[in-house]
Structure formats: C-alpha cells, structure tokens
Short mmCIF file of C-alpha atoms in Angstrom, two decimals:
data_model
loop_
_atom_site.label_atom_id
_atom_site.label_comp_id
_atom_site.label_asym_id
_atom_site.label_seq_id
_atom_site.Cartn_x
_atom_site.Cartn_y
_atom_site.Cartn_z
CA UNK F 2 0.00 0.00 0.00
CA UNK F 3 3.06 2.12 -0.19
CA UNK F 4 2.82 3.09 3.47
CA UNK F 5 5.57 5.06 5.03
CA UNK F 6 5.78 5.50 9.06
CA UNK F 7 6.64 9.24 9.88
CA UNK F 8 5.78 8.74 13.59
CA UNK F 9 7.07 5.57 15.16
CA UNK F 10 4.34 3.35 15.84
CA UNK F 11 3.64 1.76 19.11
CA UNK F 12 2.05 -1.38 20.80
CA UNK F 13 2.24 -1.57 24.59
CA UNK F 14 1.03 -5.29 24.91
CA UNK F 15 4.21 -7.30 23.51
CA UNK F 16 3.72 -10.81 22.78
CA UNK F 17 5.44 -13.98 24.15
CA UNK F 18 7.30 -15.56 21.87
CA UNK F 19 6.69 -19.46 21.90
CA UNK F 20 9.30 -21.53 20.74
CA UNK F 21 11.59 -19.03 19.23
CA UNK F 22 15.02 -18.75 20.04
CA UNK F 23 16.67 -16.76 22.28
CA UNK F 24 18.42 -13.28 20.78
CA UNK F 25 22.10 -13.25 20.30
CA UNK F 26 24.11 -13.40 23.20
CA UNK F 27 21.36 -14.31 25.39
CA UNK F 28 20.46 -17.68 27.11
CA UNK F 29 16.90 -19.14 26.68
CA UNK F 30 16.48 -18.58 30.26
CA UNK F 31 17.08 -15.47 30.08
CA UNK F 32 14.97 -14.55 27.14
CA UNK F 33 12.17 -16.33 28.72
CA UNK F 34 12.90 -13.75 31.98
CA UNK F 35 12.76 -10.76 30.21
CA UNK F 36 9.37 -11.72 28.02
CA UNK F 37 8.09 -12.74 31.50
CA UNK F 38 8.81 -9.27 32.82
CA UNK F 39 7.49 -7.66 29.08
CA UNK F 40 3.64 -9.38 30.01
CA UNK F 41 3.99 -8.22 33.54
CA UNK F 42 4.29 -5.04 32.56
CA UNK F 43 1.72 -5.40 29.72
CA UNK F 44 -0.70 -6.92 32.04
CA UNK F 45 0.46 -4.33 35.09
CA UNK F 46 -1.98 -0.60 34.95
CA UNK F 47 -0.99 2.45 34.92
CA UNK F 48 -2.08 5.35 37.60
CA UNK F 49 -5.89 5.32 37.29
CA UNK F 50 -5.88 8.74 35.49
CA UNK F 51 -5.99 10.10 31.95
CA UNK F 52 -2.90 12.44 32.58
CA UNK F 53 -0.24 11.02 30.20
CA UNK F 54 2.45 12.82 32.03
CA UNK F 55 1.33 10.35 34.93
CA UNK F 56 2.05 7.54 33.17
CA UNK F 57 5.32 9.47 32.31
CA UNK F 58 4.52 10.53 29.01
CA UNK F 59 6.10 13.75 27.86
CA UNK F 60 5.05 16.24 24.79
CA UNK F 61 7.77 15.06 22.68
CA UNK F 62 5.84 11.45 22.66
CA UNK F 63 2.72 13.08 20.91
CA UNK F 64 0.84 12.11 18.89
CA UNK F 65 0.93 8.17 19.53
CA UNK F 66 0.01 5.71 17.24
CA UNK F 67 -0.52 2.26 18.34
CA UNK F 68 -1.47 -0.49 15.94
CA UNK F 69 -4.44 -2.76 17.95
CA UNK F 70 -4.37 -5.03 14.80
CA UNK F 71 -3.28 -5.30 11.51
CA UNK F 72 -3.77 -1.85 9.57
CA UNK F 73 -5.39 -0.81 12.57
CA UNK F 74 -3.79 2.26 14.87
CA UNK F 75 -5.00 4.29 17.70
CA UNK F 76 -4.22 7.79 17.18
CA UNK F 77 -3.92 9.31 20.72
CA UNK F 78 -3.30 12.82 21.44
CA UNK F 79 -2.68 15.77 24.55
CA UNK F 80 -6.39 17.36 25.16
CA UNK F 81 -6.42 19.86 28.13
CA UNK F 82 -9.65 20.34 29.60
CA UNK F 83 -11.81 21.22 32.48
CA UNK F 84 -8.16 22.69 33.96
CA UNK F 85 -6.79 19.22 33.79
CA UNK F 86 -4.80 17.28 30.71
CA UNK F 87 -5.89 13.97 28.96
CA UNK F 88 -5.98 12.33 26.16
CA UNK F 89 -8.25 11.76 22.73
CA UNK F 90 -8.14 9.08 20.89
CA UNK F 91 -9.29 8.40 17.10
CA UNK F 92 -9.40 5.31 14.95
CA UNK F 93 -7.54 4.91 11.85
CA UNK F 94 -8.19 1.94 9.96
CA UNK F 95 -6.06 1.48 6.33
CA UNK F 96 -7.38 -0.53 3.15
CA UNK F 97 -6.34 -1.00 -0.75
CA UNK F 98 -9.44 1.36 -1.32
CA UNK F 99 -8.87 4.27 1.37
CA UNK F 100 -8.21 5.31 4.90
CA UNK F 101 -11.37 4.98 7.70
CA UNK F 102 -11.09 7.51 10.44
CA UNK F 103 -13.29 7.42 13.32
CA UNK F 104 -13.39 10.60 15.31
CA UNK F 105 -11.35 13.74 14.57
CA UNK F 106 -9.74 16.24 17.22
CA UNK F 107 -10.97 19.39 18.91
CA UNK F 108 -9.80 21.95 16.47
CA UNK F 109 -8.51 21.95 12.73
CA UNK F 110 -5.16 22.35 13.56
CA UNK F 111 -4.94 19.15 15.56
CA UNK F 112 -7.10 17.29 12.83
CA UNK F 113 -4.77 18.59 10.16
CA UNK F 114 -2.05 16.46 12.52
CA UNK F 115 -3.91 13.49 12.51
CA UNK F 116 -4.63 13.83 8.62
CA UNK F 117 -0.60 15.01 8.26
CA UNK F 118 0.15 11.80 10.80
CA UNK F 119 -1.76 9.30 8.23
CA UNK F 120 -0.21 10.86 4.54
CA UNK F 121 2.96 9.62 6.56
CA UNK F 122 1.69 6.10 6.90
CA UNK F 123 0.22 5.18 3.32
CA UNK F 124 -0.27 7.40 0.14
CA UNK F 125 -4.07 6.37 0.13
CA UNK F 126 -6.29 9.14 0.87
CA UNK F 127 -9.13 9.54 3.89
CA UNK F 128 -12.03 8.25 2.27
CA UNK F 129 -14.70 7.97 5.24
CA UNK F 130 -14.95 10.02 8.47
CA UNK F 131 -17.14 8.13 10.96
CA UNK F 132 -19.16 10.86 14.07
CA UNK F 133 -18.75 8.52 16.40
CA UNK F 134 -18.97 11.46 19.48
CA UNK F 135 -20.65 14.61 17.86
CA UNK F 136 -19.18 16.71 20.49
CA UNK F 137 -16.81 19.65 19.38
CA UNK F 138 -13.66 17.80 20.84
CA UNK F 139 -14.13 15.00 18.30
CA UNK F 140 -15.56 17.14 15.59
CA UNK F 141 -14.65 20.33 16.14
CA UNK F 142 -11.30 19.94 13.37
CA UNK F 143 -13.63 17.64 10.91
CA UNK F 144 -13.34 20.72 8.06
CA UNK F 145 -9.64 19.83 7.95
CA UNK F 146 -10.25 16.61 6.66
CA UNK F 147 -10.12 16.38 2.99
CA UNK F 148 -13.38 17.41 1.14
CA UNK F 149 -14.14 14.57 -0.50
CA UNK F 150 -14.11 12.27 2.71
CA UNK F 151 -18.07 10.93 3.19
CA UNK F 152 -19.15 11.78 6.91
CA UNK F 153 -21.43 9.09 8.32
CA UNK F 154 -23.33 9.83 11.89
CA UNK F 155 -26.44 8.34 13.34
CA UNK F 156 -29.37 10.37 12.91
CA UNK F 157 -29.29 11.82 16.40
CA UNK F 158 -25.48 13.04 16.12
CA UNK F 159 -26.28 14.64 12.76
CA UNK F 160 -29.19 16.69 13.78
CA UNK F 161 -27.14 18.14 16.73
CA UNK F 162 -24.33 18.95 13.79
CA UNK F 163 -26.74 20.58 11.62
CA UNK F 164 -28.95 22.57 14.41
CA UNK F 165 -24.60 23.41 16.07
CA UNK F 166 -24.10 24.61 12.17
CA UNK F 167 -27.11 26.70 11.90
CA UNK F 168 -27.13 28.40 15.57
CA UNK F 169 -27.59 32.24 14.69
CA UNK F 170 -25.35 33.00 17.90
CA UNK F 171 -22.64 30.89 16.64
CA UNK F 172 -18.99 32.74 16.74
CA UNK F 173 -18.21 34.18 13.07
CA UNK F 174 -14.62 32.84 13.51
CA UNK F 175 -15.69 29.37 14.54
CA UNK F 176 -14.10 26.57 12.00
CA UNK F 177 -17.27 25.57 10.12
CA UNK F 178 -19.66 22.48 11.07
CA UNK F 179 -19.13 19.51 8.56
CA UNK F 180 -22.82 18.00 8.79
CA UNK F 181 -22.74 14.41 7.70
CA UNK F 182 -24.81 13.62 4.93
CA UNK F 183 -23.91 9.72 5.59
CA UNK F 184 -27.30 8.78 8.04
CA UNK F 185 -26.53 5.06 9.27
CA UNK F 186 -29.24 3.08 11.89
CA UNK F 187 -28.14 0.61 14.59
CA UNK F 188 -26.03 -1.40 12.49
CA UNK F 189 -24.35 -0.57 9.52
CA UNK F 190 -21.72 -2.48 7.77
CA UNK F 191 -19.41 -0.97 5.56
CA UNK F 192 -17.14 -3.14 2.76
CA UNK F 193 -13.92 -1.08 2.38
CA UNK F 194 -11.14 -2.59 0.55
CA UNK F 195 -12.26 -6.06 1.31
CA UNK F 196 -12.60 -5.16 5.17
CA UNK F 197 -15.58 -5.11 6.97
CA UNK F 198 -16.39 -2.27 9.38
CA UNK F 199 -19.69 -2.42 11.03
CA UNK F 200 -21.05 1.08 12.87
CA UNK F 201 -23.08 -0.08 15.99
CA UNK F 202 -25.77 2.17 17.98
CA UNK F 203 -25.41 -0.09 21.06
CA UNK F 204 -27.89 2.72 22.78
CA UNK F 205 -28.07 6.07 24.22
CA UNK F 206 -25.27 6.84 26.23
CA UNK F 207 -22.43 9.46 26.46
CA UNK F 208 -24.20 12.24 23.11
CA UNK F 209 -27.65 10.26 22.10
CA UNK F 210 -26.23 9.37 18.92
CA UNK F 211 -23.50 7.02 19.87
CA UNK F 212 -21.71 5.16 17.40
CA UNK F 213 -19.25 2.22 17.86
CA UNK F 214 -17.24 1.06 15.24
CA UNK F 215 -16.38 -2.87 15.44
CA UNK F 216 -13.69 -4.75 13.09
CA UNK F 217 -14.72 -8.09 13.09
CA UNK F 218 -11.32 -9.26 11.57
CA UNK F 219 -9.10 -7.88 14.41
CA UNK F 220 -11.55 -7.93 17.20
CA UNK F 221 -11.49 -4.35 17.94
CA UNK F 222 -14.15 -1.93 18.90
CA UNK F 223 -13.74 1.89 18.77
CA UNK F 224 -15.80 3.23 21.68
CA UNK F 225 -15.41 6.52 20.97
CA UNK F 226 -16.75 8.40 24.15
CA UNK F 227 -18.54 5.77 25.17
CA UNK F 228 -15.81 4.49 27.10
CA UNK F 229 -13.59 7.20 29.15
CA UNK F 230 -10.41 5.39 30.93
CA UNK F 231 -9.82 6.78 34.24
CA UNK F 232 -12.75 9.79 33.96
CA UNK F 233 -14.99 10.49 36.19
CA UNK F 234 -18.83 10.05 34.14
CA UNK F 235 -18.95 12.50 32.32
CA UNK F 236 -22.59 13.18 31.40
CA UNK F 237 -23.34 16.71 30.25
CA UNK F 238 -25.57 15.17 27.42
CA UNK F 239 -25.70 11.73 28.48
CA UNK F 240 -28.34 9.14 29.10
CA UNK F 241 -27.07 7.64 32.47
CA UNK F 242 -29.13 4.31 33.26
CA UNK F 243 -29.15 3.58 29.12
CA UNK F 244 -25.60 4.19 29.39
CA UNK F 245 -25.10 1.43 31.89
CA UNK F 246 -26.77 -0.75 29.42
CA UNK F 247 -25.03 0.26 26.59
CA UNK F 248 -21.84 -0.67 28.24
CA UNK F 249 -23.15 -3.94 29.28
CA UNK F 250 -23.81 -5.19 25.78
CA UNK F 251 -20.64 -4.20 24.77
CA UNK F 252 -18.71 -6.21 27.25
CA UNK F 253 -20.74 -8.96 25.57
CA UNK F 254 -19.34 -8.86 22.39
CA UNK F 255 -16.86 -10.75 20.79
CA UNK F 256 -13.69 -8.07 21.51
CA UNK F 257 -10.00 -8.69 21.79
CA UNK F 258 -8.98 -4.84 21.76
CA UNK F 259 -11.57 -2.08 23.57
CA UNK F 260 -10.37 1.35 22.56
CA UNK F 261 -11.34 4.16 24.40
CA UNK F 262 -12.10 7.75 23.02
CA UNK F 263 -10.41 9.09 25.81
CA UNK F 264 -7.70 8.00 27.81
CA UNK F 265 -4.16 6.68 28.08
CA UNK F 266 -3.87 3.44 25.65
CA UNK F 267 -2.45 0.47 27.67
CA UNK F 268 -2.41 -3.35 26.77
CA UNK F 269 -5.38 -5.12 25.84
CA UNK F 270 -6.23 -6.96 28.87
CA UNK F 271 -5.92 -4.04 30.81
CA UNK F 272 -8.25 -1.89 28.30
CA UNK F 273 -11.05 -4.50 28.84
CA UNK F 274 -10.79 -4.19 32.65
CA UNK F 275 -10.92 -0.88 32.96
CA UNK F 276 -13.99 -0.68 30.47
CA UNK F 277 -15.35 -2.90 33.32
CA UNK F 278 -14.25 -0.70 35.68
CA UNK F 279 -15.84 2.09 33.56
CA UNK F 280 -19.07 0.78 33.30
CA UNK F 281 -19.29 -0.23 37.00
CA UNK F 282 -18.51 3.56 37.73
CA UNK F 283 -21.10 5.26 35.90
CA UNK F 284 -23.67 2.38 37.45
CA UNK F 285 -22.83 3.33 40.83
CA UNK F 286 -23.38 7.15 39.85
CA UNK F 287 -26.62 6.34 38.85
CA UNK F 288 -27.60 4.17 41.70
CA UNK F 289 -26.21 6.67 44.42
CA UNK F 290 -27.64 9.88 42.81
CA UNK F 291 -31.04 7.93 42.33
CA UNK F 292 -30.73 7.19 46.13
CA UNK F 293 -30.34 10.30 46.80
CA UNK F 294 -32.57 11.96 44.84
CA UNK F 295 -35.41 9.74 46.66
CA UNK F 296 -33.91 11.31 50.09
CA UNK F 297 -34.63 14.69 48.86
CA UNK F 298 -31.50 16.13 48.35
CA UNK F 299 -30.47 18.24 45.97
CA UNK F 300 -27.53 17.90 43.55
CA UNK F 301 -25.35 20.05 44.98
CA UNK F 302 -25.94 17.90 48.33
CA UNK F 303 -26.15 14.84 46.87
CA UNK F 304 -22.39 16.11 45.28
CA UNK F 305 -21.15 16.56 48.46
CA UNK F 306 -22.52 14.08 50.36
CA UNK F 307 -21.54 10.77 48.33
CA UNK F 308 -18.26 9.77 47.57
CA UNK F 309 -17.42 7.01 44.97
CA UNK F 310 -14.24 5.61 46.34
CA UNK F 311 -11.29 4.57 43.93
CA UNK F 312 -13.44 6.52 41.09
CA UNK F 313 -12.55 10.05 42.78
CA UNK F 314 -9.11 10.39 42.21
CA UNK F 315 -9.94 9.80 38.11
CA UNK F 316 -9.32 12.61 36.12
CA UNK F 317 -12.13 15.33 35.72
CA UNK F 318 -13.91 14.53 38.83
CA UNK F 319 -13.81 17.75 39.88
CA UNK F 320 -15.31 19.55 36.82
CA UNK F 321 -17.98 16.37 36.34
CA UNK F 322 -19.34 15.11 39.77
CA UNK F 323 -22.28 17.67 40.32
CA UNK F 324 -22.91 17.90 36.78
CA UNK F 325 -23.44 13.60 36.38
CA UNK F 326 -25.35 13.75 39.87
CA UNK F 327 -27.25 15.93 38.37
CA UNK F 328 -28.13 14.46 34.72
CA UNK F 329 -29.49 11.68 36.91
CA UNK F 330 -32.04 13.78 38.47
CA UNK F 331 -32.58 15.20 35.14
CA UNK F 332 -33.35 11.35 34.08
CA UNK F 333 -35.32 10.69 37.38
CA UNK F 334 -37.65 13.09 36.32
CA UNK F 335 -38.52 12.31 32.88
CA UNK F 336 -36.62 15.79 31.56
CA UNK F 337 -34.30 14.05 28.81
CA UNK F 338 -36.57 14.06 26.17
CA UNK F 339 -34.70 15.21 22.95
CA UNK F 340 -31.49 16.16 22.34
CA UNK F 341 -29.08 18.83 23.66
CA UNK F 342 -26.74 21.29 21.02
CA UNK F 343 -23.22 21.07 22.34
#
C-alpha cells in the first residue's frame, strides 16, 4: 500500500514468543525472563488517570500511534480540559481502497495532525470520516479533513451537527460544522477494501447518537466516548441508566482490543478491565444519585454528600461530579426528552 511511518508506531502489549530462540548473546532462560517481565508489565496498569504525564509521558511522545491489529492504529493525542490534561483518541483503519477515520480532534489544527500523521503512513487518501462522538472535541477539526471524505453519523449526532451549524449566535470565527450527509441506523456495515467495518448504535449513552465502530477481523471496537479510561462520568448530554446498558452489551461482544475515546492506551487486557471498571462507575453514579434523589437532596448535596471511592481520584472529577449527579435527576424526572446542542 506504499505506506511510510513518519511517527514511530507503538504497541504496549508485547507478545510472548513461543518456541523461538533466544536473541544473540542471550540464554533461553534469560529470554524467557525478560518476556516474563514484558507481560507483567503489559498486564500491570498504569495510575488510574488520563494524565499522560502520569504515566510518564512527555510532549515530545505526541501524537501516539498504536497499531491494535493489523492496519489498525489508535491515534492518541494531549487534550487539556476542564483545567486538567488527557488524552483523545481516534481510529484509523487502512485498506487498498482508502483510509477509515473514526473521530477527529478538537480543532482543525490538531485534525490537520492526525490527517498530516496518516499521509505519513500510506499514500491512500481519507475516504470515510465516521461521528462517532458529535461533540466539538471530536468534531470540532472535521473541516480539515479532505473534502471529499463521506461523513457518516447516526441520525441523532447529525441533527445536533446541523442545528450546532445553523445556531444564529454561533462565533463568526468558529471553523465551520461539517454536517454528515452519511445517516446510518443501529447497524451498519461498511465493505472497504475487502474489510468489513460495522457502525453499531449499542444505545443512548455518552451524546444520544452514539456510534461504535467494530472490526470483526481484528476484534477491535472503537468506543469513541462511550468508554472514558480513568474519567470520572462525564454526562453533560448523556443518558445515564441507558448508558449502563449500553456498556453492558458491549462487554458482551466478541472483543480482543476495547479502545477508548479518551484516555491513556495500555495493553489489551488491561483496556477490557478498565472498560469494566468504567461501566461499573457510571452504574454506581446512577444508583447513588437515584438514592439520593429519593432522600430529597439536591444535587449540589447529593455532590457533596456521596463519595465514589477509587473513582474520585480519576481525572475530571472535579469539573464532572455535580454535573453527572445531576443528569441523573434530570433522568429521574422524565426531563431528557430530545437532544441537547453542544
């Protein structure tokens, strides 16, 4: 495919090597020792944050790009918000007929990197854009993609584009909305290049119009925001309890690589538990702020009375807490009817 690596690429889960023979200089013992001590660390988390300078990251190391399977990558990037830093993640997948991308960045700039990033990797040009999130960090740089790209979204996600795109108050020197023109339903395959690609509406969840995009050959499904490694619920436009759900069925699935659309990338196995981990999270914020709310309290009291253990120190909590508390009252009371304009 002519593909050329400007960036090194990256996989943090390094296989054990059965039956090969030991490296120069080495003795099989000691090879075996040292591929031992490459799954620990594989298999070992990192802090439970999304800061990648706790995990000892620095700026020089961004943007990463991990291949999950073959022709597959993880783009990850620096994203500072709510006063802290963390990482976004998009999905770059590479066939004879074009380059998929699920999710861009927050601005053009940073989406001209990713599209700069893949013309270093192959010579074939972006040829779909999935809205996986429709909020402005993943679509906020989509005009820097190249024109002919096709945008696909589910129906919900595109209406919120197209209402963001035609808001009267919206900043003249705003990077224009690309509204997709690509509507897809709960489960949409795609044949690109001989690969399938299906986009999956598992639910409601973290926007309304959640997509997942699942490689059957490879095992890997793009969560998008979905799943956020190490941060706090964050539910400004969620759908709490359906989000539990969602999560649920997509533990059930046939997965060997979760990728988050936040969130330092680590080893598979250690993806997969923290998507546990995830999903268990923004169940207890549901059941303690539906508690709650049946004691009378109010968010703000709810916020300050509860604490979710382990799931406090994750990154964003402080910027996120009242606001998820209170999304659950908002679903408690029948008031998410709709959607909400980023």
């Amino acid at each position: 495919m002519g593909r050329r690596f400007s960036y090194p690429v990256f996989w943090l889960a390094l296989p054990l090597l059965v039956g090969c023979a030991a490296p120069d200089g080495a003795s099989s013992d000691t090879a075996a020792t040292a591929a031992d001590s490459e799954a620990d660390a594989a298999a070992t988390p990192g802090p439970a944050t999304s800061d990648p300078y706790a995990h000892g990251f620095t700026d020089a190391d961004y943007p990463r790009v991990i291949e999950v399977a073959e022709d597959v990558y993880a783009y990850e990037q620096i994203h500072p918000t709510g006063g802290e830093v963390i990482t976004t993640v998009s999905l770059i997948v590479i066939t004879p007929e074009g380059v998929l991308v699920a999710d861009g960045q927050e601005n053009p700039e940073e989406t001209q990197r990713l599209v700069d990033t893949i013309a270093g990797m192959t010579d074939l040009p972006i040829t779909h854009v999935i809205v996986a999130s429709d909020h402005g960090d993943h679509t906020g740089g989509n005009s820097a993609f190249p024109a002919g790209a096709r945008f696909f979204a589910h129906p919900t996600s595109a209406a919120i584009l197209e209402a963001s795109a035609a808001n009267p108050n919206r900043p003249e020197d705003a990077p224009p909305v690309v509204v997709p023109t690509e509507i897809v339903g709960n489960d949409t395959v795609l044949e690109l290049g001989g690969r399938e690609i299906r986009l999956l509406h598992l639910g409601r969840a973290h926007t309304g119009g959640d997509l997942v995009v699942y490689l059957p050959e490879g095992k890997v499904l793009f969560m998008s925001e979905t799943y956020l490694k190490h941060i706090f619920p964050a539910m400004r436009s969620a759908y709490p309890s359906e989000w539990v759900a969602m999560l649920d069925r997509a533990i059930e699935m046939d997965v060997d690589v979760y990728v988050p659309g936040h969130g330092v990338m680590e080893s598979p196995a250690i993806l997969e538990a923290e998507l546990v981990s995830f999903r268990d999270a923004v169940r207890a914020v549901v059941e303690e702020a539906t508690r709650l709310h049946g004691e009378g309290l109010s968010p703000e009291e709810a916020a300050s009375a509860v604490s979710f253990g382990a799931v406090e120190e994750w990154s964003l909590r402080d910027s996120q807490k009242l606001r998820a508390i209170g999304r659950v009252y908002l679903e408690l009371n029948g008031q998410l009817s709709g959607f909400l304009v980023p």
